[in-house]
Every structure is written in structure tokens, then in C-alpha cells.
Amino acid sequence: MAHAAPGKSQREGISLMQLVEMFPDEESARLWFEGIAWPKGRYCPKCGSTNTHEAKHVKCPYRCRDCRKYFSVKTGTVMASSPIPLRKWVFAIYLEVVNLKGISAMKLHRDLDVSYPTAWFMLHRIREAFSDDAAEPMHGPVEVDETYVGGKFKAMHAVDRKRRRKQPNLGKSVVI
């Protein structure tokens, strides 16, 4: 007898209320992201130098002394060039990860109080971050199939239908 996977009640994780307590403000979200991005200490994402210092820049609070570039914890990540606060990114990532089938942009728009295009943008960036681009090449036998995609035979004019009886795949695209 096969053993079933644990149901929703047996899953472990943090609740939404625990998440709200963990991230009461933007500073706590920034510190959490920095701890993940730079576990061994802050470094420049452009040149890799650890010779950095805090700057008085509005959007990029750090500056590299070697390459003289400003950067933040968002630089070089899916959150780059985004004016969305880090706290909203934390909640969006949480909502996308804890839902078995993901979350819709409309639901995220309502839950985070952001515009629909912003929610759509965030979800695409989060899904991009979780994509498996480094998939290994296929091994062993590979099966390939093909089909023809195009107009339906019954939707054609009678003249075209008569012509297509001789060449049924004429004008259709081959998909492999």
C-alpha cells in the first residue's frame, strides 16, 4: 500500500501572523535579505570587492570603494530596478511559496495593496527566481512526437475543404 503525502494540516512552516511579527518594518526586511544575500559579509555585486561602505544614497545605501558603484541588496537580484518595498517582496514570496498552486496576480494585488501590473510583475520575477535554468541535459532514450497545427477542417469554406482533401496538412505548422 502506497503511503500518501502529508495533508495540509501536517505541513510545517510559519503562519502569516508569525511573518508579520518577523517583519514589522522595512528595516527588518532589509536585514533579512542582506543576511541571505551576504551571509559572510557585504560585498559589491558588480566587482565582488568587500571594500564597501554605507552611503547617503536614497535608493542604493552602499558604495564600493574599488569600482565606485552604488548598490543595494536588490542589485543583481530579481528585485533589481524595482521601487517596491522589500517588505512587500517578503510577503509576495511567502504567498507564492505557501500556496500549492501558486497565487494569482489578482489575489496578490488585493492582498498587498499594489496595482495589478505591479503584482503581475512581482509574480513573474519570483517565478523566474525559482525556475530551474540549470537543468541537466537529457540522458537515455528520448521520445519525440510531432503534430500539425492550423485551421479546423470543418471551419473551412467548401472550396478549401475540397482542395485540402488531397493535401490535409497544407498550410499548417509542424510542431515537434
Coordinates of N, CA and C in Angstrom, one line a residue:
M1 N 0.8 -1.2 0.0 CA 0.0 0.0 0.0 C 0.9 1.2 0.0
A2 N 0.6 2.1 -0.9 CA 1.4 3.3 -1.1 C 1.1 4.3 0.1
H3 N 2.1 5.0 0.5 CA 2.0 6.0 1.6 C 1.6 7.3 1.0
A4 N 0.6 7.9 1.4 CA 0.2 9.2 0.9 C 1.0 10.3 1.5
A5 N 1.2 11.4 0.8 CA 1.9 12.5 1.3 C 1.1 13.2 2.4
P6 N 1.8 13.9 3.3 CA 1.1 14.6 4.4 C 0.1 15.6 3.8
G7 N -1.0 15.7 4.5 CA -2.0 16.7 4.1 C -1.6 18.1 4.6
K8 N -2.5 19.0 4.4 CA -2.2 20.4 4.7 C -2.0 20.6 6.2
S9 N -2.7 19.8 7.0 CA -2.5 20.0 8.5 C -1.2 19.5 9.0
Q10 N -0.5 18.6 8.3 CA 0.8 18.1 8.8 C 2.0 18.9 8.3
R11 N 1.8 19.9 7.4 CA 2.9 20.7 6.9 C 3.4 21.6 8.0
E12 N 4.7 21.8 8.0 CA 5.3 22.7 9.0 C 5.7 24.0 8.3
G13 N 5.7 25.1 8.9 CA 6.1 26.3 8.4 C 5.7 27.5 9.3
I14 N 5.8 28.7 8.8 CA 5.4 29.8 9.6 C 4.1 30.3 9.1
S15 N 3.3 30.8 10.1 CA 2.0 31.4 9.7 C 2.1 32.8 9.2
L16 N 1.1 33.3 8.7 CA 1.1 34.7 8.2 C 1.3 35.7 9.4
M17 N 0.7 35.3 10.6 CA 0.9 36.2 11.7 C 2.3 36.2 12.2
Q18 N 3.0 35.0 12.1 CA 4.4 35.0 12.5 C 5.3 35.8 11.5
L19 N 4.9 35.8 10.3 CA 5.6 36.5 9.3 C 5.5 38.0 9.5
V20 N 4.3 38.5 9.9 CA 4.0 39.9 10.2 C 4.9 40.3 11.4
E21 N 5.0 39.4 12.4 CA 5.8 39.7 13.6 C 7.3 39.7 13.2
M22 N 7.7 38.9 12.3 CA 9.1 38.8 11.9 C 9.5 40.1 11.1
F23 N 8.6 40.6 10.4 CA 8.9 41.8 9.5 C 7.9 43.0 9.8
P24 N 8.1 43.6 11.0 CA 7.2 44.7 11.4 C 7.5 46.0 10.6
D25 N 8.7 46.1 10.0 CA 9.0 47.3 9.3 C 10.0 47.0 8.1
E26 N 10.3 48.0 7.4 CA 11.2 47.8 6.2 C 12.6 47.5 6.6
E27 N 13.1 48.0 7.7 CA 14.4 47.7 8.2 C 14.6 46.2 8.5
S28 N 13.6 45.6 9.1 CA 13.8 44.1 9.4 C 13.8 43.3 8.1
A29 N 13.1 43.7 7.1 CA 13.1 43.0 5.8 C 14.4 43.2 5.1
R30 N 15.0 44.4 5.2 CA 16.3 44.7 4.6 C 17.4 43.9 5.3
L31 N 17.4 43.8 6.6 CA 18.4 43.0 7.3 C 18.2 41.5 7.0
W32 N 17.0 41.0 6.8 CA 16.8 39.6 6.5 C 17.3 39.3 5.1
F33 N 17.0 40.2 4.1 CA 17.5 40.0 2.8 C 19.0 40.1 2.7
E34 N 19.6 41.0 3.5 CA 21.1 41.1 3.5 C 21.7 39.9 4.1
G35 N 21.1 39.3 5.1 CA 21.6 38.1 5.7 C 21.6 36.9 4.8
I36 N 20.6 36.9 3.9 CA 20.6 35.8 2.8 C 21.5 36.1 1.7
A37 N 21.6 37.3 1.2 CA 22.4 37.7 0.1 C 23.9 37.7 0.5
W38 N 24.2 38.2 1.7 CA 25.6 38.3 2.1 C 25.9 37.6 3.4
P39 N 25.8 36.3 3.5 CA 26.0 35.6 4.8 C 27.4 35.8 5.4
K40 N 28.4 36.0 4.5 CA 29.8 36.2 5.0 C 30.2 37.6 5.1
G41 N 29.3 38.5 4.9 CA 29.6 39.9 4.9 C 29.3 40.6 3.6
R42 N 29.0 41.9 3.6 CA 28.6 42.6 2.5 C 29.7 42.7 1.4
Y43 N 29.4 42.5 0.2 CA 30.3 42.7 -0.9 C 29.6 43.3 -2.1
C44 N 30.4 43.9 -3.0 CA 29.9 44.6 -4.2 C 29.4 43.5 -5.2
P45 N 28.2 43.6 -5.7 CA 27.7 42.6 -6.7 C 28.3 42.9 -8.1
K46 N 28.9 44.0 -8.3 CA 29.4 44.3 -9.6 C 30.9 43.8 -9.7
C47 N 31.7 44.0 -8.7 CA 33.1 43.6 -8.8 C 33.5 42.5 -7.8
G48 N 32.7 42.3 -6.8 CA 33.0 41.3 -5.8 C 33.8 41.8 -4.6
S49 N 34.2 43.0 -4.6 CA 35.0 43.6 -3.6 C 34.3 43.7 -2.2
T50 N 35.0 43.5 -1.1 CA 34.4 43.6 0.2 C 34.7 45.0 0.8
N51 N 35.4 45.8 0.0 CA 35.8 47.2 0.4 C 34.6 48.1 0.1
T52 N 33.6 48.0 1.0 CA 32.4 48.8 0.8 C 32.1 49.6 2.0
H53 N 31.3 50.6 1.8 CA 30.9 51.5 3.0 C 29.4 51.9 2.8
E54 N 28.8 52.4 3.9 CA 27.5 52.9 3.8 C 27.5 54.3 3.2
A55 N 26.5 54.6 2.3 CA 26.5 55.9 1.6 C 25.1 56.5 2.0
K56 N 25.0 57.8 1.6 CA 23.8 58.5 1.8 C 22.9 58.6 0.6
H57 N 23.0 57.6 -0.2 CA 22.2 57.5 -1.4 C 20.8 57.0 -1.1
V58 N 19.8 57.6 -1.7 CA 18.4 57.3 -1.4 C 18.1 55.8 -1.7
K59 N 18.3 55.4 -2.9 CA 17.9 54.0 -3.3 C 19.0 53.0 -3.1
C60 N 20.3 53.4 -3.2 CA 21.4 52.4 -3.0 C 22.2 52.8 -1.8
P61 N 22.0 52.2 -0.7 CA 22.6 52.7 0.6 C 24.1 52.3 0.7
Y62 N 24.7 51.6 -0.2 CA 26.1 51.1 -0.1 C 26.9 51.5 -1.3
R63 N 28.2 51.7 -1.1 CA 29.1 52.1 -2.2 C 30.3 51.3 -2.1
C64 N 30.8 50.9 -3.3 CA 32.0 50.1 -3.4 C 33.2 51.1 -3.6
R65 N 34.2 50.9 -2.8 CA 35.4 51.9 -2.9 C 36.3 51.5 -4.1
D66 N 36.2 50.3 -4.5 CA 37.0 49.9 -5.7 C 36.5 50.3 -7.0
C67 N 35.2 49.9 -7.3 CA 34.6 50.2 -8.6 C 33.8 51.5 -8.5
R68 N 33.6 52.0 -7.3 CA 32.9 53.3 -7.1 C 31.4 53.2 -7.5
K69 N 30.8 52.1 -7.5 CA 29.4 51.9 -7.8 C 28.5 51.8 -6.6
Y70 N 27.4 52.4 -6.7 CA 26.4 52.3 -5.6 C 25.6 51.0 -5.8
F71 N 25.2 50.4 -4.7 CA 24.4 49.2 -4.8 C 23.5 49.0 -3.5
S72 N 22.6 48.1 -3.6 CA 21.7 47.7 -2.5 C 21.6 46.2 -2.5
V73 N 20.8 45.7 -1.6 CA 20.6 44.3 -1.5 C 19.7 43.8 -2.7
K74 N 19.0 44.7 -3.4 CA 18.3 44.4 -4.6 C 19.1 44.2 -5.8
T75 N 20.3 44.9 -5.9 CA 21.1 44.9 -7.0 C 21.5 43.4 -7.4
G76 N 21.3 43.1 -8.7 CA 21.7 41.8 -9.2 C 20.7 40.7 -8.9
T77 N 19.5 41.0 -8.3 CA 18.5 40.0 -8.0 C 17.3 40.2 -8.8
V78 N 16.3 39.4 -8.6 CA 15.0 39.6 -9.3 C 14.3 40.9 -8.9
M79 N 14.7 41.5 -7.8 CA 14.1 42.7 -7.3 C 14.8 43.9 -7.8
A80 N 15.8 43.8 -8.6 CA 16.6 44.9 -9.1 C 15.7 45.9 -9.9
S81 N 16.0 47.1 -9.8 CA 15.3 48.2 -10.6 C 13.8 48.2 -10.2
S82 N 13.5 47.8 -9.0 CA 12.1 47.8 -8.6 C 11.9 48.8 -7.4
P83 N 10.9 49.7 -7.5 CA 10.7 50.6 -6.4 C 9.8 50.0 -5.3
I84 N 9.4 48.7 -5.4 CA 8.6 48.1 -4.5 C 9.4 47.8 -3.2
P85 N 8.8 48.2 -2.0 CA 9.5 47.9 -0.8 C 9.8 46.5 -0.5
L86 N 10.9 46.2 0.2 CA 11.4 44.9 0.5 C 10.4 44.1 1.3
R87 N 9.6 44.8 2.2 CA 8.6 44.1 3.0 C 7.5 43.5 2.1
K88 N 7.1 44.2 1.1 CA 6.1 43.7 0.1 C 6.7 42.5 -0.7
W89 N 8.0 42.5 -1.0 CA 8.6 41.4 -1.6 C 8.6 40.2 -0.7
V90 N 8.9 40.3 0.6 CA 8.8 39.2 1.5 C 7.4 38.6 1.5
F91 N 6.4 39.4 1.6 CA 5.1 38.9 1.7 C 4.6 38.2 0.4
A92 N 5.1 38.8 -0.8 CA 4.8 38.2 -2.1 C 5.4 36.8 -2.2
I93 N 6.7 36.7 -1.8 CA 7.4 35.5 -1.9 C 6.7 34.4 -1.0
Y94 N 6.4 34.8 0.2 CA 5.7 33.9 1.2 C 4.4 33.4 0.6
L95 N 3.6 34.3 0.0 CA 2.3 33.9 -0.5 C 2.4 33.0 -1.7
E96 N 3.4 33.2 -2.5 CA 3.6 32.4 -3.7 C 4.1 31.0 -3.3
V97 N 5.0 30.9 -2.3 CA 5.6 29.7 -1.9 C 4.6 28.8 -1.1
V98 N 3.8 29.4 -0.2 CA 3.0 28.6 0.7 C 1.7 28.0 0.0
N99 N 1.3 28.6 -1.1 CA 0.2 28.1 -1.9 C 0.6 27.0 -2.8
L100 N -0.1 25.9 -2.7 CA 0.3 24.7 -3.5 C 0.4 25.0 -5.0
K101 N -0.5 25.7 -5.5 CA -0.6 26.0 -7.0 C -0.2 27.5 -7.3
G102 N 0.5 28.1 -6.4 CA 0.9 29.5 -6.6 C -0.3 30.4 -6.2
I103 N -0.1 31.7 -6.6 CA -1.1 32.7 -6.3 C -1.3 33.5 -7.5
S104 N -2.5 34.0 -7.7 CA -2.8 34.8 -8.9 C -2.4 36.2 -8.7
A105 N -2.1 36.9 -9.8 CA -1.8 38.3 -9.7 C -2.9 39.1 -9.1
M106 N -4.1 38.8 -9.4 CA -5.3 39.5 -8.8 C -5.3 39.4 -7.3
K107 N -5.1 38.1 -6.8 CA -5.1 37.9 -5.4 C -4.0 38.7 -4.7
L108 N -2.8 38.6 -5.3 CA -1.6 39.4 -4.8 C -1.9 40.9 -4.8
H109 N -2.5 41.3 -5.8 CA -2.9 42.8 -5.9 C -3.8 43.2 -4.8
R110 N -4.8 42.3 -4.4 CA -5.7 42.6 -3.3 C -5.0 42.5 -2.0
D111 N -4.2 41.5 -1.8 CA -3.5 41.2 -0.5 C -2.4 42.2 -0.1
L112 N -1.7 42.6 -1.1 CA -0.5 43.5 -0.8 C -0.9 45.0 -1.1
D113 N -2.1 45.3 -1.6 CA -2.5 46.6 -1.8 C -1.5 47.3 -2.8
V114 N -1.2 46.6 -3.9 CA -0.4 47.1 -5.0 C -1.3 47.1 -6.3
S115 N -0.9 47.7 -7.3 CA -1.6 47.7 -8.6 C -1.5 46.3 -9.2
Y116 N -2.5 46.0 -10.1 CA -2.4 44.7 -10.7 C -1.2 44.5 -11.6
P117 N -0.7 45.5 -12.4 CA 0.5 45.3 -13.1 C 1.7 45.1 -12.2
T118 N 1.8 45.7 -11.0 CA 2.8 45.5 -10.1 C 2.8 44.1 -9.6
A119 N 1.6 43.6 -9.2 CA 1.5 42.2 -8.7 C 1.9 41.2 -9.8
W120 N 1.5 41.5 -11.0 CA 1.9 40.6 -12.1 C 3.4 40.6 -12.3
F121 N 4.0 41.8 -12.3 CA 5.5 41.9 -12.4 C 6.2 41.2 -11.3
M122 N 5.7 41.3 -10.0 CA 6.3 40.6 -8.9 C 6.3 39.1 -9.0
L123 N 5.1 38.6 -9.4 CA 5.0 37.2 -9.6 C 5.9 36.6 -10.7
H124 N 6.0 37.3 -11.8 CA 6.9 36.8 -12.8 C 8.3 36.8 -12.4
R125 N 8.7 37.8 -11.6 CA 10.1 37.9 -11.1 C 10.3 36.8 -10.1
I126 N 9.4 36.5 -9.2 CA 9.5 35.5 -8.2 C 9.6 34.1 -8.9
R127 N 8.7 33.9 -9.9 CA 8.8 32.6 -10.6 C 10.0 32.4 -11.4
E128 N 10.6 33.5 -11.9 CA 11.9 33.5 -12.6 C 13.0 33.1 -11.6
A129 N 12.9 33.6 -10.4 CA 13.9 33.2 -9.4 C 13.9 31.8 -9.0
F130 N 12.7 31.2 -9.0 CA 12.6 29.8 -8.7 C 12.7 28.8 -9.9
S131 N 12.9 29.4 -11.1 CA 12.9 28.5 -12.2 C 14.2 27.7 -12.2
D132 N 14.2 26.5 -12.8 CA 15.3 25.7 -12.8 C 16.1 25.8 -14.2
D133 N 16.8 26.8 -14.4 CA 17.5 27.1 -15.6 C 18.7 26.1 -15.8
A134 N 19.2 25.6 -14.7 CA 20.4 24.8 -14.7 C 20.0 23.3 -14.8
A135 N 19.0 23.0 -15.5 CA 18.5 21.6 -15.7 C 19.6 20.8 -16.4
E136 N 19.8 19.6 -16.0 CA 20.8 18.7 -16.6 C 20.2 18.3 -18.0
P137 N 21.2 18.0 -18.9 CA 20.7 17.5 -20.2 C 20.1 16.1 -20.1
M138 N 19.3 15.8 -21.1 CA 18.6 14.5 -21.0 C 19.6 13.4 -21.2
H139 N 19.3 12.2 -20.5 CA 20.1 11.0 -20.7 C 19.1 9.9 -21.1
G140 N 19.7 8.9 -21.8 CA 18.9 7.7 -22.2 C 18.1 8.0 -23.4
P141 N 17.1 7.1 -23.6 CA 16.3 7.3 -24.8 C 15.3 8.5 -24.7
V142 N 15.2 9.2 -25.8 CA 14.3 10.4 -25.8 C 13.2 10.2 -26.9
E143 N 12.0 10.4 -26.5 CA 10.9 10.2 -27.4 C 10.5 11.5 -28.0
V144 N 10.3 11.6 -29.3 CA 9.9 12.8 -29.9 C 8.6 12.6 -30.7
D145 N 7.7 13.5 -30.7 CA 6.4 13.4 -31.4 C 6.2 14.6 -32.2
E146 N 5.3 14.6 -33.2 CA 5.0 15.8 -34.0 C 3.5 15.8 -34.2
T147 N 3.1 17.0 -34.6 CA 1.7 17.3 -34.9 C 1.6 18.5 -35.9
Y148 N 0.5 18.6 -36.5 CA 0.3 19.7 -37.4 C -0.8 20.6 -36.8
V149 N -0.5 21.9 -36.7 CA -1.4 22.9 -36.1 C -1.9 23.9 -37.1
G150 N -3.2 24.1 -37.2 CA -3.7 25.0 -38.2 C -5.2 25.1 -38.1
G151 N -5.8 25.6 -39.1 CA -7.3 25.7 -39.2 C -8.0 24.4 -39.1
K152 N -9.2 24.4 -38.6 CA -10.0 23.2 -38.5 C -10.7 22.9 -39.8
F153 N -10.7 21.7 -40.2 CA -11.3 21.2 -41.4 C -12.7 21.7 -41.6
K154 N -13.5 21.5 -40.5 CA -15.0 21.8 -40.6 C -15.2 23.3 -40.7
A155 N -14.3 24.2 -40.4 CA -14.5 25.6 -40.4 C -14.1 26.2 -41.7
M156 N -13.6 25.4 -42.7 CA -13.2 25.9 -44.0 C -14.4 26.1 -44.9
H157 N -14.1 26.9 -45.9 CA -15.1 27.1 -47.0 C -15.1 25.8 -47.8
A158 N -16.2 25.5 -48.4 CA -16.4 24.3 -49.2 C -15.3 24.1 -50.2
V159 N -14.9 25.2 -50.9 CA -13.8 25.1 -52.0 C -12.5 24.7 -51.3
D160 N -12.2 25.3 -50.2 CA -10.9 25.0 -49.5 C -10.9 23.6 -49.0
R161 N -12.1 23.1 -48.5 CA -12.2 21.8 -47.9 C -12.0 20.7 -49.0
K162 N -12.5 21.0 -50.2 CA -12.3 20.1 -51.3 C -10.8 20.0 -51.7
R163 N -10.2 21.2 -51.7 CA -8.7 21.2 -52.1 C -7.9 20.5 -51.0
R164 N -8.3 20.7 -49.7 CA -7.5 20.1 -48.6 C -7.6 18.6 -48.5
R165 N -8.7 18.0 -49.1 CA -8.8 16.6 -49.0 C -7.6 15.9 -49.7
K166 N -7.0 16.5 -50.7 CA -5.9 15.9 -51.4 C -4.6 16.1 -50.5
Q167 N -4.5 17.3 -49.9 CA -3.3 17.6 -49.0 C -3.8 18.1 -47.7
P168 N -4.1 17.2 -46.7 CA -4.7 17.7 -45.5 C -3.8 18.6 -44.6
N169 N -2.5 18.5 -44.8 CA -1.6 19.3 -43.9 C -1.1 20.6 -44.6
L170 N -1.6 20.9 -45.7 CA -1.2 22.1 -46.5 C -1.6 23.3 -45.7
G171 N -0.6 24.2 -45.5 CA -0.8 25.5 -44.8 C -0.8 25.4 -43.3
K172 N -0.5 24.2 -42.7 CA -0.5 24.0 -41.3 C 1.0 24.0 -40.8
S173 N 1.2 24.4 -39.5 CA 2.5 24.5 -39.0 C 2.9 23.1 -38.3
V174 N 4.1 22.7 -38.5 CA 4.6 21.5 -37.9 C 5.1 21.8 -36.5
V175 N 4.7 21.1 -35.5 CA 5.1 21.3 -34.1 C 5.8 20.0 -33.6
I176 N 7.0 20.1 -33.2 CA 7.7 18.9 -32.7 C 7.9 19.0 -31.2

